[in-house]
Amino acid sequence: FEPPAGLTGGACLEVLTTSDADDEVRAVVRRIVDAARDGVALERIAVLYGTTEPYARLLHEHLAAAGIPFCGAAVRPVSERLAGRFLLGLLALADDGYRRHDVMALLAGSPLRDDTGAYIPATQWQRLSREAGVNAGGDWDHRLANLAATCTAEADAEDTSAEPNAARSSRLRRNAAEAERLREFVLVLMARLTPAAMGDTWAEFAAAAGRLLVDLLGDDAARQHWPEAERRGAERVEAGLARLAGLDGIGQYVTPDVFRRTLALELDDDLGRVGRLGEGVFVGDVGAALAQDLDIACIVGLAEGVLPSRSVEDSLLNDTERLAAGGDLVLRGERTAAQQRQVAAAMAAAQTTCLLSFPRGDLRASSERMPSRWLLDAVSQQRGERTWAEDLASMTEPWLDASPSFAAGVSRVAFPATEQEYRLRALAAGAVSDPVVDAAAAMIRGRASGAFTRYDGNLAGCDTTATTRVPMSASALQDYVKCPHAFLTTHVLRAVPLEDPGEQLEMTALDYGNLVHAVLEAFVVEALDSGEVPAPHEPWSASQRGRLHGLADAHMADYTRRGLAGRPLFAASRLRRLHADLDGFLAADDERRAASGTRPVAAELAFGLDGVEPLQVDLGGHRTMSFRGRADRVDAGPDGGLVVYDYKTGKLRAEHKKLSEAAPDAGATLLQLPLYGLAARARLGGDTTPVRAAYWFVTGIGTYAEHGYAVTDTVVERLRDVVGTIAHEIDAGVFPARPHDKSYSGFPTCVACDPDGLGTADNNLAWLRKRDAPPLAGLVAFLGEGGDDG
């Protein structure tokens, strides 16, 4: 065997083997740090690779993390920089009709300014556009205008109310102003992006695009606080626009789509450079080391298939056809030889050290790699005998560093390259305690244990009494019984999921319920105010029926303007269903009044709202709890008694059928009826007024059924016990996740327990594991769950 001569010139050879490419780059960066500490100038060091993926980005990221200046070809095209990404996204908005998602993504991803030079409040505009129900196109105009008008009207009403809330009024007026500001911004932007405004020549398009860039992102002076790479990116975008402006000599007419696609191609091909040549470590392709004078040359990725790269025949022009060109075309097979010459030149450029690194595996593809033939040649020269791949794996030499893993490399490094490596090394040695890691470990241990910890919703020691010291709604208490964790996120932390108007094809069940309630409220209130409420044995008149349907059309039109009705096809179907449900309601109401001898006396009877005192429930022990809400309708009977109705627009469920005086709340999950009954007695009757409360299913899907009971002393006593227990648990900070089903559908019944829609099996197991913990004893006893059930 004759080893190849002169592979490393006069440099000392060092070989590094690592587990994968990421570990390899980290190890090389640590070598650069060591060299810099030994006095080697950074501009005398080069890190070279044969393929950009994954080495170019990895090297840039890890050198930046270590704070080491470097130079070379950029790894991100100008189209991915802030200015390029913004301009291309801006020019593409019209393609999909200015969808809300696209517009808000553009606003959130760039530090935009309005025509006054002020930065745009992207987060607030995101919330307002959702609230307005904007989808695309003309929605930006009329739906934002509707939202602004609605907020202004509510603020005016708040200012003239009996107990005005200055903070709420101010918030509403700010929302109205921002909604109008967003509307004006988008409409102006849409006008500036029309073909008429952009022009019809390359020069006009380039000038219009340049003006948009400066007006929205700022000029050179405004970009001074940007990172250097982003400033250079903006300059290259402007240079690209200038080049496109010179295309008028080729073709005069241009369309917006042609201009945008041409600009995208221009910016995609323009990678630019990072740093200045001669300042910092050089990072680039192995061929760029030709004729460089270096102290240290690091060549990464010396594995078969990477360097040398895999030779693949060109499917369009193979080597046999290339030979027919008589040597004018480079053969695919010759590229390996060219790479070998480049590697040899790079190795020879090193004056003191040549570091060759080899990743043993590819974690991205879960595969092993073989060392490069050129690496083995260099090792063979160093040893003076032929070395094979299996020899390299078992070799022990002072110039060979075999890192078994990233963890092993970090734990034994003398001087870490980054803050992260320093912390990891300290943790591995047990020298210090990392607060982030300690907190994560504590969370994992707490959730896996049988104890009820703060990671499971145990807020003992935190003051949660503020929630129960203000008027509450019956539905809030029901939410606690169904899932205390959901109550915590929704009613204590005020964290609610955001709906995307663009995904709403039809009106939601909640919005339909609100629509039916609003129509029936307006109908009954109008009849009460006009004194035209029919006697118990009289049906609603034909004119009143027509009026009810007129109210339905008006409210549906308002829902459509607000973006709550869904797409037109579904909205039309929903309107037909609404009219059918209202016809059924009137027929059922005629029968009910005739049978019971009752007639309406109030609609949307408020307590704790609209300046009306809240309902006070005595819990005993000098403790009371106040409630707010609205009873949908109250009827008066011939005996002076009252009948309170809570409208329901969903399906009739089994728990509603089982309601009775003996079981009035379905396991504390239905609390409206006794509270509404007490409120009606306080507002419209006396302490001895008989009251009956019922759920009335007012749509065809609920068969217009009625289920309820008399609000007796027994019912009130049960209400006090339930409310007192719930209030005690809330004040004690008990908020465990308690999924009420094992949902595996894409429509979770508890968003707090199943936010990703993948099911609640893990949460159910956690509840079974923790429910015997002492802090949960009161809640478990209240829910009637034992240690062996479930």
mmCIF file of N, CA, C and O in Angstrom, residues 248-309:
data_model
loop_
_atom_site.group_PDB
_atom_site.id
_atom_site.type_symbol
_atom_site.label_atom_id
_atom_site.label_comp_id
_atom_site.label_asym_id
_atom_site.label_seq_id
_atom_site.Cartn_x
_atom_site.Cartn_y
_atom_site.Cartn_z
ATOM 1 N N ASP A 248 -38.924 47.397 -19.653
ATOM 2 C CA ASP A 248 -39.852 48.011 -20.601
ATOM 3 C C ASP A 248 -39.341 47.928 -22.036
ATOM 4 O O ASP A 248 -40.132 47.950 -22.983
ATOM 5 N N GLY A 249 -38.033 47.819 -22.180
ATOM 6 C CA GLY A 249 -37.507 47.691 -23.537
ATOM 7 C C GLY A 249 -37.826 46.354 -24.170
ATOM 8 O O GLY A 249 -37.759 46.203 -25.395
ATOM 9 N N ILE A 250 -38.177 45.360 -23.336
ATOM 10 C CA ILE A 250 -38.506 44.021 -23.859
ATOM 11 C C ILE A 250 -39.992 43.916 -24.145
ATOM 12 O O ILE A 250 -40.421 43.398 -25.173
ATOM 13 N N GLY A 251 -40.815 44.388 -23.221
ATOM 14 C CA GLY A 251 -42.265 44.333 -23.409
ATOM 15 C C GLY A 251 -42.927 45.430 -22.608
ATOM 16 O O GLY A 251 -42.599 45.644 -21.437
ATOM 17 N N GLN A 252 -43.837 46.166 -23.226
ATOM 18 C CA GLN A 252 -44.417 47.335 -22.579
ATOM 19 C C GLN A 252 -45.513 46.964 -21.587
ATOM 20 O O GLN A 252 -45.609 47.543 -20.522
ATOM 21 N N TYR A 253 -46.339 45.992 -21.926
ATOM 22 C CA TYR A 253 -47.523 45.707 -21.119
ATOM 23 C C TYR A 253 -47.208 44.605 -20.111
ATOM 24 O O TYR A 253 -46.581 43.604 -20.436
ATOM 25 N N VAL A 254 -47.640 44.787 -18.865
ATOM 26 C CA VAL A 254 -47.412 43.805 -17.816
ATOM 27 C C VAL A 254 -48.653 43.743 -16.927
ATOM 28 O O VAL A 254 -49.310 44.757 -16.681
ATOM 29 N N THR A 255 -48.986 42.539 -16.459
ATOM 30 C CA THR A 255 -50.119 42.347 -15.550
ATOM 31 C C THR A 255 -49.602 42.203 -14.125
ATOM 32 O O THR A 255 -48.425 41.881 -13.905
ATOM 33 N N PRO A 256 -50.458 42.422 -13.122
ATOM 34 C CA PRO A 256 -50.010 42.258 -11.737
ATOM 35 C C PRO A 256 -49.456 40.868 -11.458
ATOM 36 O O PRO A 256 -48.459 40.728 -10.749
ATOM 37 N N ASP A 257 -50.092 39.836 -12.018
ATOM 38 C CA ASP A 257 -49.628 38.469 -11.766
ATOM 39 C C ASP A 257 -48.248 38.238 -12.365
ATOM 40 O O ASP A 257 -47.373 37.630 -11.738
ATOM 41 N N VAL A 258 -48.030 38.720 -13.591
ATOM 42 C CA VAL A 258 -46.727 38.558 -14.237
ATOM 43 C C VAL A 258 -45.649 39.305 -13.458
ATOM 44 O O VAL A 258 -44.543 38.790 -13.239
ATOM 45 N N PHE A 259 -45.952 40.503 -13.004
ATOM 46 C CA PHE A 259 -44.970 41.283 -12.248
ATOM 47 C C PHE A 259 -44.606 40.567 -10.947
ATOM 48 O O PHE A 259 -43.427 40.466 -10.591
ATOM 49 N N ARG A 260 -45.614 40.074 -10.224
ATOM 50 C CA ARG A 260 -45.336 39.414 -8.940
ATOM 51 C C ARG A 260 -44.518 38.147 -9.138
ATOM 52 O O ARG A 260 -43.567 37.881 -8.387
ATOM 53 N N ARG A 261 -44.871 37.329 -10.133
ATOM 54 C CA ARG A 261 -44.127 36.079 -10.344
ATOM 55 C C ARG A 261 -42.695 36.365 -10.785
ATOM 56 O O ARG A 261 -41.760 35.668 -10.398
ATOM 57 N N THR A 262 -42.504 37.393 -11.600
ATOM 58 C CA THR A 262 -41.151 37.745 -12.034
ATOM 59 C C THR A 262 -40.328 38.256 -10.853
ATOM 60 O O THR A 262 -39.147 37.906 -10.700
ATOM 61 N N LEU A 263 -40.938 39.077 -10.011
ATOM 62 C CA LEU A 263 -40.242 39.575 -8.828
ATOM 63 C C LEU A 263 -39.890 38.426 -7.886
ATOM 64 O O LEU A 263 -38.798 38.405 -7.302
ATOM 65 N N ALA A 264 -40.797 37.456 -7.741
ATOM 66 C CA ALA A 264 -40.525 36.300 -6.887
ATOM 67 C C ALA A 264 -39.319 35.518 -7.396
ATOM 68 O O ALA A 264 -38.447 35.103 -6.615
ATOM 69 N N LEU A 265 -39.229 35.305 -8.710
ATOM 70 C CA LEU A 265 -38.084 34.608 -9.280
ATOM 71 C C LEU A 265 -36.800 35.395 -9.043
ATOM 72 O O LEU A 265 -35.743 34.823 -8.729
ATOM 73 N N GLU A 266 -36.884 36.693 -9.195
ATOM 74 C CA GLU A 266 -35.718 37.552 -8.994
ATOM 75 C C GLU A 266 -35.219 37.467 -7.557
ATOM 76 O O GLU A 266 -34.015 37.346 -7.305
ATOM 77 N N LEU A 267 -36.117 37.506 -6.607
ATOM 78 C CA LEU A 267 -35.718 37.502 -5.196
ATOM 79 C C LEU A 267 -35.356 36.112 -4.706
ATOM 80 O O LEU A 267 -34.553 35.970 -3.771
ATOM 81 N N ASP A 268 -35.942 35.067 -5.298
ATOM 82 C CA ASP A 268 -35.587 33.701 -4.907
ATOM 83 C C ASP A 268 -34.154 33.365 -5.284
ATOM 84 O O ASP A 268 -33.470 32.601 -4.595
ATOM 85 N N ASP A 269 -33.685 33.892 -6.404
ATOM 86 C CA ASP A 269 -32.333 33.594 -6.872
ATOM 87 C C ASP A 269 -31.279 34.458 -6.193
ATOM 88 O O ASP A 269 -30.078 34.216 -6.355
ATOM 89 N N ASP A 270 -31.682 35.468 -5.473
ATOM 90 C CA ASP A 270 -30.742 36.417 -4.878
ATOM 91 C C ASP A 270 -30.523 36.051 -3.414
ATOM 92 O O ASP A 270 -31.309 36.409 -2.549
ATOM 93 N N LEU A 271 -29.441 35.315 -3.148
ATOM 94 C CA LEU A 271 -29.138 34.935 -1.771
ATOM 95 C C LEU A 271 -28.364 36.023 -1.041
ATOM 96 O O LEU A 271 -28.447 36.143 0.182
ATOM 97 N N GLY A 272 -27.584 36.790 -1.783
ATOM 98 C CA GLY A 272 -26.775 37.815 -1.138
ATOM 99 C C GLY A 272 -25.645 37.202 -0.326
ATOM 100 O O GLY A 272 -25.286 36.035 -0.482
ATOM 101 N N ARG A 273 -25.067 37.990 0.576
ATOM 102 C CA ARG A 273 -23.961 37.541 1.392
ATOM 103 C C ARG A 273 -24.209 37.925 2.843
ATOM 104 O O ARG A 273 -25.008 38.800 3.154
ATOM 105 N N VAL A 274 -23.486 37.238 3.728
ATOM 106 C CA VAL A 274 -23.527 37.527 5.160
ATOM 107 C C VAL A 274 -22.143 38.009 5.572
ATOM 108 O O VAL A 274 -21.130 37.355 5.259
ATOM 109 N N GLY A 275 -22.064 39.115 6.248
ATOM 110 C CA GLY A 275 -20.778 39.642 6.695
ATOM 111 C C GLY A 275 -19.919 40.146 5.551
ATOM 112 O O GLY A 275 -20.352 40.219 4.392
ATOM 113 N N ARG A 276 -18.679 40.476 5.863
ATOM 114 C CA ARG A 276 -17.732 40.971 4.871
ATOM 115 C C ARG A 276 -16.566 39.994 4.772
ATOM 116 O O ARG A 276 -16.095 39.481 5.785
ATOM 117 N N LEU A 277 -16.134 39.741 3.559
ATOM 118 C CA LEU A 277 -15.028 38.827 3.340
ATOM 119 C C LEU A 277 -13.791 39.353 4.069
ATOM 120 O O LEU A 277 -13.405 40.510 3.925
ATOM 121 N N GLY A 278 -13.175 38.472 4.837
ATOM 122 C CA GLY A 278 -12.006 38.867 5.615
ATOM 123 C C GLY A 278 -12.333 39.285 7.031
ATOM 124 O O GLY A 278 -11.428 39.589 7.809
ATOM 125 N N GLU A 279 -13.627 39.283 7.377
ATOM 126 C CA GLU A 279 -14.056 39.610 8.737
ATOM 127 C C GLU A 279 -14.804 38.423 9.317
ATOM 128 O O GLU A 279 -15.938 38.149 8.947
ATOM 129 N N GLY A 280 -14.177 37.678 10.196
ATOM 130 C CA GLY A 280 -14.806 36.526 10.807
ATOM 131 C C GLY A 280 -14.517 35.244 10.054
ATOM 132 O O GLY A 280 -13.828 35.212 9.019
ATOM 133 N N VAL A 281 -15.074 34.149 10.562
ATOM 134 C CA VAL A 281 -14.881 32.821 9.982
ATOM 135 C C VAL A 281 -15.547 32.752 8.616
ATOM 136 O O VAL A 281 -16.686 33.207 8.448
ATOM 137 N N PHE A 282 -14.838 32.180 7.651
ATOM 138 C CA PHE A 282 -15.428 32.007 6.319
ATOM 139 C C PHE A 282 -16.242 30.714 6.310
ATOM 140 O O PHE A 282 -15.765 29.651 6.707
ATOM 141 N N VAL A 283 -17.478 30.793 5.833
ATOM 142 C CA VAL A 283 -18.363 29.633 5.727
ATOM 143 C C VAL A 283 -18.843 29.546 4.292
ATOM 144 O O VAL A 283 -19.390 30.521 3.749
ATOM 145 N N GLY A 284 -18.597 28.405 3.653
ATOM 146 C CA GLY A 284 -19.031 28.280 2.271
ATOM 147 C C GLY A 284 -18.764 26.917 1.690
ATOM 148 O O GLY A 284 -18.352 25.968 2.385
ATOM 149 N N ASP A 285 -19.022 26.809 0.398
ATOM 150 C CA ASP A 285 -18.813 25.562 -0.327
ATOM 151 C C ASP A 285 -17.331 25.210 -0.356
ATOM 152 O O ASP A 285 -16.461 26.087 -0.358
ATOM 153 N N VAL A 286 -17.053 23.912 -0.404
ATOM 154 C CA VAL A 286 -15.662 23.467 -0.375
ATOM 155 C C VAL A 286 -14.871 24.015 -1.553
ATOM 156 O O VAL A 286 -13.659 24.244 -1.467
ATOM 157 N N GLY A 287 -15.515 24.288 -2.658
ATOM 158 C CA GLY A 287 -14.826 24.847 -3.808
ATOM 159 C C GLY A 287 -14.408 26.282 -3.612
ATOM 160 O O GLY A 287 -13.545 26.785 -4.354
ATOM 161 N N ALA A 288 -14.987 26.983 -2.618
ATOM 162 C CA ALA A 288 -14.647 28.391 -2.396
ATOM 163 C C ALA A 288 -13.323 28.560 -1.671
ATOM 164 O O ALA A 288 -12.852 29.681 -1.495
ATOM 165 N N ALA A 289 -12.683 27.453 -1.234
ATOM 166 C CA ALA A 289 -11.415 27.542 -0.512
ATOM 167 C C ALA A 289 -10.224 27.620 -1.454
ATOM 168 O O ALA A 289 -9.089 27.755 -1.001
ATOM 169 N N LEU A 290 -10.462 27.519 -2.736
ATOM 170 C CA LEU A 290 -9.373 27.539 -3.707
ATOM 171 C C LEU A 290 -8.569 28.828 -3.586
ATOM 172 O O LEU A 290 -9.118 29.927 -3.596
ATOM 173 N N ALA A 291 -7.247 28.697 -3.433
ATOM 174 C CA ALA A 291 -6.293 29.804 -3.350
ATOM 175 C C ALA A 291 -6.439 30.619 -2.069
ATOM 176 O O ALA A 291 -5.860 31.702 -1.969
ATOM 177 N N GLN A 292 -7.186 30.119 -1.088
ATOM 178 C CA GLN A 292 -7.259 30.830 0.189
ATOM 179 C C GLN A 292 -6.057 30.477 1.057
ATOM 180 O O GLN A 292 -5.515 29.373 0.994
ATOM 181 N N ASP A 293 -5.643 31.405 1.877
ATOM 182 C CA ASP A 293 -4.551 31.205 2.814
ATOM 183 C C ASP A 293 -5.146 31.118 4.210
ATOM 184 O O ASP A 293 -5.613 32.120 4.761
ATOM 185 N N LEU A 294 -5.141 29.919 4.798
ATOM 186 C CA LEU A 294 -5.832 29.667 6.048
ATOM 187 C C LEU A 294 -4.896 29.052 7.076
ATOM 188 O O LEU A 294 -3.911 28.399 6.724
ATOM 189 N N ASP A 295 -5.208 29.270 8.325
ATOM 190 C CA ASP A 295 -4.535 28.531 9.387
ATOM 191 C C ASP A 295 -5.272 27.229 9.665
ATOM 192 O O ASP A 295 -4.655 26.180 9.838
ATOM 193 N N ILE A 296 -6.613 27.314 9.733
ATOM 194 C CA ILE A 296 -7.423 26.129 10.046
ATOM 195 C C ILE A 296 -8.506 25.977 8.981
ATOM 196 O O ILE A 296 -9.236 26.931 8.690
ATOM 197 N N ALA A 297 -8.576 24.793 8.387
ATOM 198 C CA ALA A 297 -9.643 24.459 7.441
ATOM 199 C C ALA A 297 -10.457 23.310 8.021
ATOM 200 O O ALA A 297 -9.907 22.243 8.333
ATOM 201 N N CYS A 298 -11.735 23.531 8.195
ATOM 202 C CA CYS A 298 -12.650 22.501 8.710
ATOM 203 C C CYS A 298 -13.570 22.067 7.567
ATOM 204 O O CYS A 298 -14.302 22.905 7.022
ATOM 205 N N ILE A 299 -13.507 20.804 7.220
ATOM 206 C CA ILE A 299 -14.370 20.276 6.164
ATOM 207 C C ILE A 299 -15.378 19.348 6.818
ATOM 208 O O ILE A 299 -14.998 18.329 7.416
ATOM 209 N N VAL A 300 -16.666 19.675 6.728
ATOM 210 C CA VAL A 300 -17.720 18.902 7.387
ATOM 211 C C VAL A 300 -18.453 18.040 6.358
ATOM 212 O O VAL A 300 -18.404 18.297 5.154
ATOM 213 N N GLY A 301 -19.128 17.021 6.883
ATOM 214 C CA GLY A 301 -19.967 16.179 6.026
ATOM 215 C C GLY A 301 -19.206 15.214 5.146
ATOM 216 O O GLY A 301 -19.678 14.884 4.056
ATOM 217 N N LEU A 302 -18.038 14.719 5.611
ATOM 218 C CA LEU A 302 -17.252 13.786 4.797
ATOM 219 C C LEU A 302 -17.820 12.378 4.943
ATOM 220 O O LEU A 302 -17.268 11.506 5.623
ATOM 221 N N ALA A 303 -18.963 12.171 4.309
ATOM 222 C CA ALA A 303 -19.636 10.872 4.308
ATOM 223 C C ALA A 303 -20.048 10.546 2.882
ATOM 224 O O ALA A 303 -20.342 11.438 2.080
ATOM 225 N N GLU A 304 -20.051 9.277 2.543
ATOM 226 C CA GLU A 304 -20.460 8.852 1.212
ATOM 227 C C GLU A 304 -21.906 9.273 0.963
ATOM 228 O O GLU A 304 -22.777 9.076 1.812
ATOM 229 N N GLY A 305 -22.128 9.870 -0.200
ATOM 230 C CA GLY A 305 -23.444 10.384 -0.537
ATOM 231 C C GLY A 305 -23.624 11.838 -0.175
ATOM 232 O O GLY A 305 -24.588 12.477 -0.601
ATOM 233 N N VAL A 306 -22.690 12.386 0.643
ATOM 234 C CA VAL A 306 -22.721 13.795 1.005
ATOM 235 C C VAL A 306 -21.515 14.497 0.395
ATOM 236 O O VAL A 306 -21.635 15.467 -0.335
ATOM 237 N N LEU A 307 -20.316 14.002 0.707
ATOM 238 C CA LEU A 307 -19.084 14.506 0.124
ATOM 239 C C LEU A 307 -18.116 13.324 0.007
ATOM 240 O O LEU A 307 -17.461 12.979 0.992
ATOM 241 N N PRO A 308 -18.058 12.643 -1.133
ATOM 242 C CA PRO A 308 -18.654 13.023 -2.423
ATOM 243 C C PRO A 308 -20.170 12.840 -2.437
ATOM 244 O O PRO A 308 -20.706 11.934 -1.797
ATOM 245 N N SER A 309 -20.833 13.727 -3.180
ATOM 246 C CA SER A 309 -22.277 13.635 -3.322
ATOM 247 C C SER A 309 -22.643 12.463 -4.216
ATOM 248 O O SER A 309 -21.829 11.976 -5.003
#
